[in-house]
Short mmCIF file of C-alpha atoms in Angstrom, two decimals:
data_model
loop_
_atom_site.label_atom_id
_atom_site.label_comp_id
_atom_site.label_asym_id
_atom_site.label_seq_id
_atom_site.Cartn_x
_atom_site.Cartn_y
_atom_site.Cartn_z
CA MET A 238 -0.06 0.18 -0.20
CA SER A 239 1.40 3.49 -0.77
CA TYR A 240 0.44 6.08 1.78
CA PHE A 241 -0.01 9.43 -0.17
CA ASP A 242 -2.01 11.45 2.22
CA ALA A 243 1.08 12.78 4.54
CA ALA A 244 -0.91 16.24 4.90
CA SER A 245 -3.27 14.55 7.10
CA ALA A 246 -1.07 12.68 9.10
CA ALA A 247 2.52 11.67 8.27
CA PRO A 248 3.83 8.59 9.06
CA LEU A 249 5.78 8.15 12.42
CA HIS A 250 9.19 9.15 12.13
CA PRO A 251 11.79 6.29 13.51
CA VAL A 252 13.57 9.15 15.78
CA ALA A 253 9.99 9.73 17.06
CA ARG A 254 9.35 6.21 17.65
CA GLN A 255 12.58 5.66 19.88
CA ALA A 256 12.22 8.65 21.63
CA LEU A 257 8.71 7.71 22.64
CA LEU A 258 9.61 4.42 23.87
CA ALA A 259 12.94 5.81 25.66
CA SER A 260 10.70 8.51 27.50
CA LEU A 261 7.58 5.93 28.62
CA ASP A 262 10.77 4.52 30.98
CA GLU A 263 12.36 7.82 31.83
CA GLY A 264 9.58 10.33 31.84
CA TRP A 265 6.54 9.06 33.36
CA ALA A 266 6.29 11.06 36.67
CA ASP A 267 4.91 14.34 37.56
CA PRO A 268 7.29 17.14 35.96
CA ALA A 269 5.83 19.47 38.68
CA ARG A 270 7.29 17.51 41.80
CA LEU A 271 10.65 17.87 43.39
CA TYR A 272 11.73 14.28 44.03
CA ARG A 273 14.20 12.66 41.67
CA GLU A 274 11.52 11.10 39.18
CA GLY A 275 10.04 14.44 38.86
CA ARG A 276 13.06 16.48 38.28
CA LYS A 277 14.35 13.70 35.74
CA ALA A 278 10.83 13.97 33.95
CA ARG A 279 11.20 17.92 34.18
CA LEU A 280 14.64 17.90 32.56
CA LEU A 281 12.84 15.94 29.78
CA LEU A 282 10.29 18.55 29.59
CA ASP A 283 12.52 21.52 29.40
CA ALA A 284 14.68 19.66 26.73
CA ALA A 285 11.75 19.35 24.50
CA ARG A 286 10.73 22.87 24.90
CA GLU A 287 14.26 24.17 24.08
CA ALA A 288 14.13 21.88 21.04
CA VAL A 289 10.84 23.15 19.61
CA ALA A 290 11.90 26.63 20.39
CA GLU A 291 15.08 26.74 18.39
CA ALA A 292 13.39 24.94 15.81
CA THR A 293 10.54 27.45 15.63
CA GLY A 294 12.86 30.40 16.17
CA CYS A 295 11.22 31.80 19.71
CA ARG A 296 12.13 31.63 23.30
CA ALA A 297 11.31 28.57 25.43
CA ASP A 298 9.43 30.33 27.49
CA GLU A 299 7.08 31.05 24.66
CA VAL A 300 6.37 27.85 23.93
CA VAL A 301 3.17 25.94 25.59
CA PHE A 302 2.55 22.10 24.72
CA THR A 303 -1.54 21.70 24.10
CA PRO A 304 -3.52 18.42 23.55
CA SER A 305 -3.81 19.12 19.68
CA GLY A 306 -3.16 21.60 16.86
CA THR A 307 -6.70 22.26 16.94
CA ARG A 308 -6.82 23.09 20.72
CA ALA A 309 -3.56 25.22 20.13
CA VAL A 310 -5.50 27.28 17.39
CA HIS A 311 -8.74 27.56 19.39
CA THR A 312 -6.94 28.59 22.69
CA GLY A 313 -4.52 30.87 20.76
CA ILE A 314 -7.26 32.79 19.07
CA ALA A 315 -9.51 33.17 21.82
CA GLY A 316 -6.60 34.00 24.23
CA ALA A 317 -5.58 36.96 21.74
CA LEU A 318 -8.89 38.37 20.81
CA ALA A 319 -9.95 38.35 24.81
CA GLY A 320 -6.80 40.03 25.57
CA ARG A 321 -7.22 42.86 23.10
CA ARG A 322 -10.70 43.21 24.02
CA ARG A 323 -10.18 47.02 24.49
CA VAL A 324 -8.72 47.68 21.37
CA GLY A 325 -12.07 46.17 19.68
CA ARG A 326 -13.59 43.04 18.32
CA HIS A 327 -12.46 42.93 14.82
CA LEU A 328 -10.87 39.67 13.31
CA ILE A 329 -9.39 39.22 10.04
CA VAL A 330 -9.11 35.36 8.39
CA SER A 331 -8.19 34.43 4.90
CA ALA A 332 -11.00 32.45 3.12
CA VAL A 333 -8.85 29.27 3.08
CA GLU A 334 -8.01 28.86 6.33
CA HIS A 335 -8.28 25.48 8.03
CA SER A 336 -11.75 24.67 9.67
CA SER A 337 -10.33 24.81 13.13
CA VAL A 338 -9.38 28.59 12.51
CA LEU A 339 -12.77 29.30 10.78
CA HIS A 340 -14.80 28.04 13.41
CA SER A 341 -12.85 29.84 15.95
CA ALA A 342 -14.06 33.00 13.79
CA GLU A 343 -17.69 31.63 13.66
CA ALA A 344 -17.83 31.17 17.60
CA PHE A 345 -16.31 34.72 18.02
CA GLU A 346 -18.96 36.22 15.35
CA ALA A 347 -21.90 34.35 17.27
CA ASP A 348 -20.38 36.14 20.37
CA GLY A 349 -20.90 39.71 18.83
CA GLY A 350 -17.47 40.25 17.09
CA THR A 351 -17.13 40.75 13.58
CA VAL A 352 -14.89 38.88 11.21
CA SER A 353 -13.43 40.13 7.75
CA THR A 354 -12.71 37.29 5.26
CA VAL A 355 -9.63 37.94 2.65
CA ALA A 356 -9.99 36.12 -0.65
CA VAL A 357 -7.31 34.64 -2.46
CA ASP A 358 -6.71 34.02 -6.01
CA ARG A 359 -6.89 31.19 -8.38
CA GLY A 360 -3.55 30.08 -6.93
CA GLY A 361 -4.86 29.96 -3.34
CA ALA A 362 -2.50 32.89 -2.38
CA VAL A 363 -3.77 36.19 -0.57
CA ASP A 364 -2.63 39.53 -1.59
CA PRO A 365 -0.67 41.10 1.42
CA SER A 366 -2.44 44.63 0.39
CA ALA A 367 -5.77 43.12 1.10
CA TYR A 368 -4.85 42.16 4.31
CA ALA A 369 -3.58 45.67 4.88
CA ALA A 370 -6.94 47.08 3.76
CA ALA A 371 -8.62 44.85 5.99
CA LEU A 372 -6.93 46.22 9.00
CA ARG A 373 -9.04 48.61 11.10
CA GLN A 374 -8.69 50.67 14.27
CA ASP A 375 -10.69 47.76 16.29
CA THR A 376 -8.95 44.91 14.59
CA ALA A 377 -7.93 42.76 17.57
CA LEU A 378 -6.20 39.89 15.81
CA ALA A 379 -5.23 38.59 12.16
CA CYS A 380 -5.06 35.03 11.19
CA LEU A 381 -2.89 33.37 8.06
CA GLN A 382 -1.86 29.63 7.67
CA SER A 383 1.49 29.20 6.65
CA ALA A 384 0.83 26.99 3.52
CA ASN A 385 -2.48 25.39 2.58
CA HIS A 386 -3.51 22.18 3.89
CA GLU A 387 -5.06 21.20 0.52
CA VAL A 388 -3.41 22.54 -2.26
CA GLY A 389 -0.04 23.20 -0.62
CA THR A 390 0.16 26.97 -1.43
CA VAL A 391 2.64 29.06 0.59
CA GLN A 392 1.29 32.03 1.88
CA PRO A 393 3.08 35.57 1.99
CA VAL A 394 3.52 35.66 5.76
CA GLY A 395 6.06 37.90 5.84
CA PRO A 396 4.39 40.85 4.27
CA VAL A 397 1.29 40.28 5.67
CA ALA A 398 3.03 40.39 9.20
CA GLU A 399 5.04 43.58 8.38
CA ALA A 400 1.37 45.38 7.29
CA CYS A 401 0.00 43.75 10.96
CA ARG A 402 2.98 45.10 12.86
CA ALA A 403 2.87 48.58 11.28
CA ALA A 404 -0.77 48.65 12.47
CA GLY A 405 -0.21 47.30 15.79
CA VAL A 406 -2.16 43.97 15.33
CA PRO A 407 -0.73 40.76 16.32
CA LEU A 408 -0.58 37.90 13.50
CA LEU A 409 -1.66 34.44 14.36
CA VAL A 410 -0.05 32.13 12.18
CA ASP A 411 -1.44 28.41 11.77
CA ALA A 412 2.04 26.64 10.65
CA ALA A 413 0.76 23.13 10.80
CA GLN A 414 1.80 22.07 7.26
CA SER A 415 4.89 23.85 6.97
CA LEU A 416 7.02 23.84 10.16
CA GLY A 417 8.52 20.31 9.66
CA TRP A 418 9.93 21.98 6.40
CA GLY A 419 11.56 25.31 8.04
CA PRO A 420 10.69 28.06 10.49
CA VAL A 421 8.13 30.44 9.41
CA GLU A 422 9.24 33.96 8.13
CA GLY A 423 8.22 37.35 9.01
CA GLY A 424 7.47 38.87 12.58
CA TRP A 425 4.49 36.89 13.51
CA SER A 426 2.89 37.15 17.15
CA LEU A 427 1.28 33.68 17.75
CA LEU A 428 2.28 30.47 15.83
CA THR A 429 0.39 27.03 16.15
CA ALA A 430 1.18 23.71 14.92
CA SER A 431 0.68 19.68 15.04
CA ALA A 432 3.25 17.21 15.77
CA HIS A 433 1.57 14.54 13.75
CA LYS A 434 1.74 16.44 10.47
CA TRP A 435 5.84 16.17 10.66
CA GLY A 436 6.19 12.61 11.81
CA GLY A 437 5.62 13.14 15.32
CA PRO A 438 2.82 11.19 17.49
CA ALA A 439 -0.56 12.51 17.52
CA GLY A 440 -2.00 14.35 20.49
CA VAL A 441 0.72 17.27 20.72
CA GLY A 442 0.08 20.64 19.62
CA LEU A 443 2.17 23.84 19.72
CA LEU A 444 1.08 27.28 20.85
CA VAL A 445 3.66 29.98 20.54
CA VAL A 446 2.71 33.67 22.39
CA ARG A 447 5.51 35.97 21.82
CA LYS A 448 6.30 38.06 24.74
CA GLY A 449 4.39 41.31 24.65
CA VAL A 450 1.54 39.79 23.24
CA ARG A 451 -1.35 40.59 25.41
CA PHE A 452 -3.31 37.24 25.92
CA ALA A 453 -6.13 36.37 28.32
CA VAL A 454 -6.78 32.75 28.82
CA GLN A 455 -10.38 31.72 28.44
CA GLU A 456 -10.62 28.56 30.88
CA PRO A 457 -10.14 27.80 34.25
CA VAL A 458 -6.23 28.54 34.81
CA ASP A 459 -4.13 25.70 35.55
CA GLU A 460 -0.71 25.62 36.86
CA ARG A 461 0.92 24.10 33.97
CA GLU A 462 2.04 25.46 30.74
CA SER A 463 1.64 28.72 31.55
CA GLY A 464 -1.95 28.25 32.74
CA ARG A 465 -2.95 28.13 28.91
CA ALA A 466 -2.93 24.09 28.37
CA PRO A 467 -4.47 22.59 31.65
CA GLY A 468 -3.69 19.07 32.58
CA PHE A 469 -0.98 16.61 32.98
CA GLU A 470 1.55 16.90 30.02
CA ASN A 471 1.70 13.95 28.00
CA LEU A 472 5.52 13.90 28.26
CA PRO A 473 6.52 10.79 26.38
CA ALA A 474 4.38 12.21 23.33
CA ILE A 475 5.95 15.46 23.72
CA VAL A 476 9.48 14.37 23.76
CA ALA A 477 9.09 12.05 20.70
CA ALA A 478 7.36 15.53 18.72
CA ALA A 479 10.47 17.74 19.79
CA ALA A 480 13.07 14.73 18.86
CA SER A 481 11.30 14.28 15.53
CA LEU A 482 10.80 17.70 14.68
CA ARG A 483 14.67 18.24 15.18
CA ALA A 484 15.31 15.15 12.74
CA VAL A 485 12.87 16.09 10.11
CA ARG A 486 14.44 19.60 9.88
CA ALA A 487 18.09 17.89 9.36
CA GLU A 488 16.78 15.92 6.38
CA ALA A 489 14.27 18.99 5.20
CA ALA A 490 16.34 20.46 2.50
CA GLN A 491 17.20 17.00 0.80
CA GLU A 492 13.97 15.56 0.95
CA ALA A 493 12.16 18.87 -0.05
CA ARG A 494 14.36 18.77 -3.24
CA ARG A 495 13.36 15.39 -4.02
CA LEU A 496 9.49 15.31 -3.23
CA ARG A 497 9.51 18.35 -5.29
CA GLU A 498 10.89 16.41 -8.37
CA LEU A 499 8.06 13.89 -7.82
CA THR A 500 5.14 16.34 -7.00
CA GLU A 501 6.28 18.38 -10.27
CA ARG A 502 6.26 15.10 -12.35
CA ILE A 503 2.41 14.62 -11.10
CA ARG A 504 1.63 17.96 -12.08
CA VAL A 505 3.06 17.99 -15.67
CA ARG A 506 2.05 14.41 -16.52
CA VAL A 507 -1.68 14.12 -15.00
CA PRO A 508 -3.10 16.51 -17.75
CA GLU A 509 -1.17 14.48 -20.29
CA LEU A 510 -2.40 11.24 -19.28
CA VAL A 511 -6.12 12.30 -18.05
CA PRO A 512 -8.09 14.28 -20.31
CA ASP A 513 -10.46 17.14 -18.84
CA VAL A 514 -8.03 17.76 -15.42
CA GLU A 515 -7.57 20.91 -13.60
CA VAL A 516 -4.29 21.07 -11.29
CA VAL A 517 -4.79 23.58 -8.83
CA GLY A 518 -2.69 25.55 -6.29
CA ASP A 519 0.25 27.62 -6.78
CA ALA A 520 2.90 26.22 -9.51
CA GLU A 521 6.05 27.67 -7.87
CA ARG A 522 5.07 28.71 -4.01
CA ARG A 523 4.26 25.41 -2.85
CA LEU A 524 5.09 22.78 -0.44
CA PRO A 525 7.27 20.16 -1.65
CA GLY A 526 4.99 17.22 -1.29
CA ILE A 527 1.65 18.20 -2.13
CA VAL A 528 -0.07 18.26 -5.68
CA THR A 529 -3.93 18.53 -6.11
CA PHE A 530 -6.15 18.26 -9.20
CA SER A 531 -9.60 18.01 -9.93
CA CYS A 532 -11.24 15.79 -12.67
CA LEU A 533 -14.13 16.59 -14.99
CA TYR A 534 -17.51 13.90 -14.95
CA ALA A 535 -15.90 12.00 -11.92
CA ASP A 536 -17.15 11.24 -8.51
CA GLY A 537 -14.51 12.11 -5.81
CA GLU A 538 -15.57 9.44 -3.45
CA ALA A 539 -15.68 6.75 -6.29
CA LEU A 540 -12.11 7.87 -7.40
CA LEU A 541 -10.99 7.47 -4.04
CA HIS A 542 -12.34 4.00 -3.61
CA GLU A 543 -10.90 3.21 -7.09
CA LEU A 544 -7.25 4.22 -5.80
CA ASP A 545 -7.52 2.59 -2.46
CA ARG A 546 -8.36 -0.97 -4.34
CA GLU A 547 -5.06 -0.12 -6.45
CA GLY A 548 -3.03 0.17 -3.14
CA PHE A 549 -3.09 4.13 -3.00
CA SER A 550 -3.99 6.18 -0.08
CA VAL A 551 -5.43 9.70 -1.10
CA SER A 552 -7.70 12.40 0.09
CA SER A 553 -9.94 14.44 -1.66
CA GLY A 554 -11.44 18.25 -1.21
CA SER A 555 -14.61 17.14 -3.60
CA SER A 556 -18.02 17.62 -2.52
CA CYS A 557 -18.76 14.01 -3.33
CA THR A 558 -16.86 12.58 -0.43
CA SER A 559 -18.51 15.30 2.30
CA SER A 560 -21.53 14.44 4.21
CA THR A 561 -22.44 18.17 3.60
CA LEU A 562 -22.43 17.60 -0.22
CA THR A 563 -20.79 21.14 -0.40
CA PRO A 564 -17.34 21.54 -2.13
CA SER A 565 -14.32 22.13 -0.18
CA HIS A 566 -14.28 25.74 1.35
CA VAL A 567 -10.47 25.82 -0.13
CA LEU A 568 -11.58 24.86 -3.55
CA LYS A 569 -14.63 27.06 -3.51
CA ALA A 570 -12.61 30.18 -2.16
CA MET A 571 -10.03 29.89 -5.26
CA GLY A 572 -12.72 29.28 -7.74
CA VAL A 573 -11.45 26.08 -9.26
CA LEU A 574 -12.89 22.69 -10.27
CA SER A 575 -14.12 20.66 -7.04
CA GLU A 576 -15.56 17.37 -8.63
CA GLY A 577 -13.28 14.50 -8.75
CA ASN A 578 -10.68 16.48 -6.73
CA VAL A 579 -7.48 14.23 -5.61
CA ARG A 580 -4.79 15.20 -3.20
CA VAL A 581 -1.56 13.58 -3.22
CA SER A 582 0.76 14.39 -0.16
CA LEU A 583 3.90 12.57 -0.42
CA PRO A 584 5.59 11.32 3.14
CA ALA A 585 9.23 11.37 3.18
CA GLY A 586 10.98 9.02 1.58
CA THR A 587 8.45 8.30 -0.85
CA ASP A 588 9.70 6.00 -3.81
CA GLY A 589 9.86 7.17 -7.13
CA GLN A 590 8.68 4.00 -8.50
CA ASP A 591 5.35 4.27 -6.34
CA VAL A 592 4.89 7.80 -8.06
CA GLU A 593 5.34 6.19 -11.28
CA ARG A 594 3.04 3.04 -10.52
CA PHE A 595 0.21 5.92 -9.44
CA LEU A 596 0.50 7.50 -12.92
CA ARG A 597 0.02 4.22 -14.50
CA VAL A 598 -3.05 3.15 -12.42
CA LEU A 599 -4.72 6.86 -12.27
CA PRO A 600 -5.95 7.24 -15.92
CA GLY A 601 -7.53 3.62 -15.66
CA ALA A 602 -9.39 4.58 -12.43
CA VAL A 603 -10.55 7.73 -13.91
CA ALA A 604 -11.78 6.38 -17.11
CA GLY A 605 -13.59 3.67 -14.87
CA VAL A 606 -15.40 6.09 -12.62
CA ARG A 607 -16.52 8.11 -15.61
CA GLU A 608 -17.68 5.31 -17.47
CA LYS A 609 -19.82 4.01 -14.77
CA LEU A 610 -21.37 7.90 -14.23
CA GLY A 611 -22.02 7.84 -17.95
CA ALA A 612 -19.64 10.65 -19.01
CA PRO A 613 -20.10 12.43 -22.12
CA ALA A 614 -19.52 10.92 -25.87
CA PRO A 615 -18.69 13.20 -28.63
CA ALA A 616 -21.49 15.80 -29.51
CA THR A 617 -24.59 14.88 -31.38
CA ALA A 618 -26.59 16.82 -33.99
CA VAL A 619 -27.78 20.38 -33.42
CA ARG A 620 -31.64 20.29 -32.14
CA GLU A 621 -32.42 23.42 -30.27
CA GLN A 622 -31.51 27.09 -29.75
CA GLU A 623 -31.64 26.70 -26.00
CA LEU A 624 -32.10 23.47 -23.93
CA VAL A 625 -32.89 23.10 -20.39
CA VAL A 626 -31.32 20.52 -18.48
CA ASP A 627 -33.33 19.32 -15.30
CA SER A 628 -30.29 18.08 -12.63
CA LEU A 629 -32.51 18.90 -9.79
CA GLY A 630 -31.83 16.53 -6.99
CA LYS A 631 -28.89 15.34 -8.48
CA ARG A 632 -25.26 15.53 -6.93
CA CYS A 633 -21.92 16.24 -8.30
CA PRO A 634 -20.63 15.49 -10.86
CA ILE A 635 -23.83 14.54 -12.33
CA PRO A 636 -24.99 18.16 -13.22
CA VAL A 637 -21.81 19.06 -15.26
CA ILE A 638 -21.89 15.29 -17.28
CA GLU A 639 -25.39 16.38 -18.27
CA LEU A 640 -24.51 19.73 -19.40
CA ALA A 641 -21.18 18.29 -21.43
CA LYS A 642 -23.51 15.68 -22.97
CA VAL A 643 -25.90 18.15 -24.27
CA ILE A 644 -23.92 21.34 -25.06
CA GLY A 645 -23.20 20.01 -28.92
CA GLU A 646 -26.79 19.91 -29.27
CA VAL A 647 -27.27 23.82 -29.51
CA PRO A 648 -25.63 25.82 -32.43
CA VAL A 649 -22.75 28.05 -31.51
CA GLY A 650 -24.61 30.90 -29.85
CA GLY A 651 -27.04 28.75 -28.29
CA THR A 652 -27.27 28.52 -24.48
CA VAL A 653 -27.97 25.29 -22.16
CA ARG A 654 -29.77 26.50 -18.75
CA VAL A 655 -28.79 23.74 -16.21
CA LEU A 656 -31.15 23.48 -13.32
CA SER A 657 -29.71 22.46 -9.99
CA ASP A 658 -29.78 22.47 -6.43
CA ASP A 659 -26.30 21.29 -5.44
CA GLU A 660 -23.85 24.19 -4.41
CA ALA A 661 -21.04 22.18 -5.93
CA ALA A 662 -22.59 23.29 -9.35
CA ARG A 663 -21.78 27.17 -8.90
CA LEU A 664 -18.28 26.11 -8.68
CA ASP A 665 -18.14 23.47 -11.34
CA ILE A 666 -20.08 24.60 -14.12
CA PRO A 667 -17.85 28.06 -14.57
CA ALA A 668 -14.86 25.72 -14.04
CA TRP A 669 -16.16 23.40 -16.68
CA CYS A 670 -17.02 26.63 -19.13
CA GLU A 671 -13.31 27.77 -18.46
CA MET A 672 -11.82 24.23 -19.25
CA ARG A 673 -13.85 23.56 -22.20
CA GLY A 674 -13.78 27.15 -23.98
CA GLN A 675 -17.54 27.75 -23.36
CA GLU A 676 -18.95 30.98 -21.93
CA TYR A 677 -20.48 31.14 -18.68
CA VAL A 678 -23.23 33.50 -18.74
CA GLY A 679 -24.18 33.32 -15.08
CA GLU A 680 -26.75 32.06 -12.64
CA GLU A 681 -30.56 33.01 -12.34
CA PRO A 682 -33.30 32.14 -9.92
CA ALA A 683 -35.48 29.34 -10.58
CA GLU A 684 -38.59 28.10 -9.12
CA ARG A 685 -36.21 25.58 -7.49
CA GLY A 686 -32.79 25.62 -7.09
CA THR A 687 -30.86 27.63 -9.54
CA ALA A 688 -30.30 27.79 -13.13
CA TYR A 689 -26.97 28.15 -14.66
CA VAL A 690 -26.90 29.51 -18.12
CA VAL A 691 -23.86 28.54 -20.39
CA ARG A 692 -23.26 29.68 -24.13
CA ARG A 693 -21.86 27.74 -26.66
CA VAL A 694 -18.86 29.35 -28.43
CA SER A 695 -17.17 26.74 -30.05
#
């Protein structure tokens, strides 16, 4: 089985395994106690904190270990907003932040705060000037991920941090995807991360709060971890997390070069091997191991199952794999095709032969899914100036498949009106038009759902 979903959770690094097993014997005692076993545990905890601080580029007393990256995000955002409540109750986030950030923003808004969402370009990157424009007198906090978890696009944290610093606004950076590759650029104020993203054990998150940042803990204060992460520390996991971070950093430069070559191979060859594919995410400013593409006329869940049967573990941002039947908020914000979406995220040590086998298997997997769904054959004779396609009650990718089947039945200049109540159609029909050289006229209200109007131009 080839595991290509490292962006969700990287395999446990050998150094992490060794450190975990060793600290189970040495670090089981309470590090807050003064007897010998407690002092020994405390030394391990302090050493882990020092190692993480060095890798992150901060002071050791600015690092807090939390039970998860999500907990670090929730604690960091809530604490920073509360600490600056006198300044105002305005929060800035990007449209492609991790759900943990967006959920925190929703909770803040429900509690009476205001949230500004900064849009991204088609590659998934924010414009630093848009962050600067969003800053207000009452802005308490801005948030920006260092790199996107779904498409791998690296964000311009440095310029955004500079704009925030000039305005006196702290910037929280979610560095979950990038910290294993190197420290985050710029003068950020708070940082969060999660050990299982770089090959450490699950259940260890990082929260860094720079000295001078106003911060008010929003839960009962415990004597541990500066009062910001209550409860007994999972010391063996923390030690393993710190050891693996140091190890992956030592290997990062060499491994990044190797993985970039493999992902570039996928980016170039997938559109050559599979028709009607859109490769998404910034082509240059991206993480080494992530490549994402979407396939027209394909069901994301069915495609993932086909690839799983062929021995490949991948993930998807397609609405077809979601219980909510809505597209990934990241793909939606980028305005790219969401149906048949596949994210390949290669772990360290991936063999080039595994990538070649994936490229051999993929065309057949996509073709099989399309055939089962009745993907379009070449166009038929012209019949009507305008056709109405009723796709109400049908989910992605069926509305686009039905559009593609009938576009050839109207003359050049004629229109097809697709009726759909699937949220994904709002994203996928315009994307299909761009890929196939047809004109997307727009959407109109319908008695049920929405009418998406497409004009044939070729």
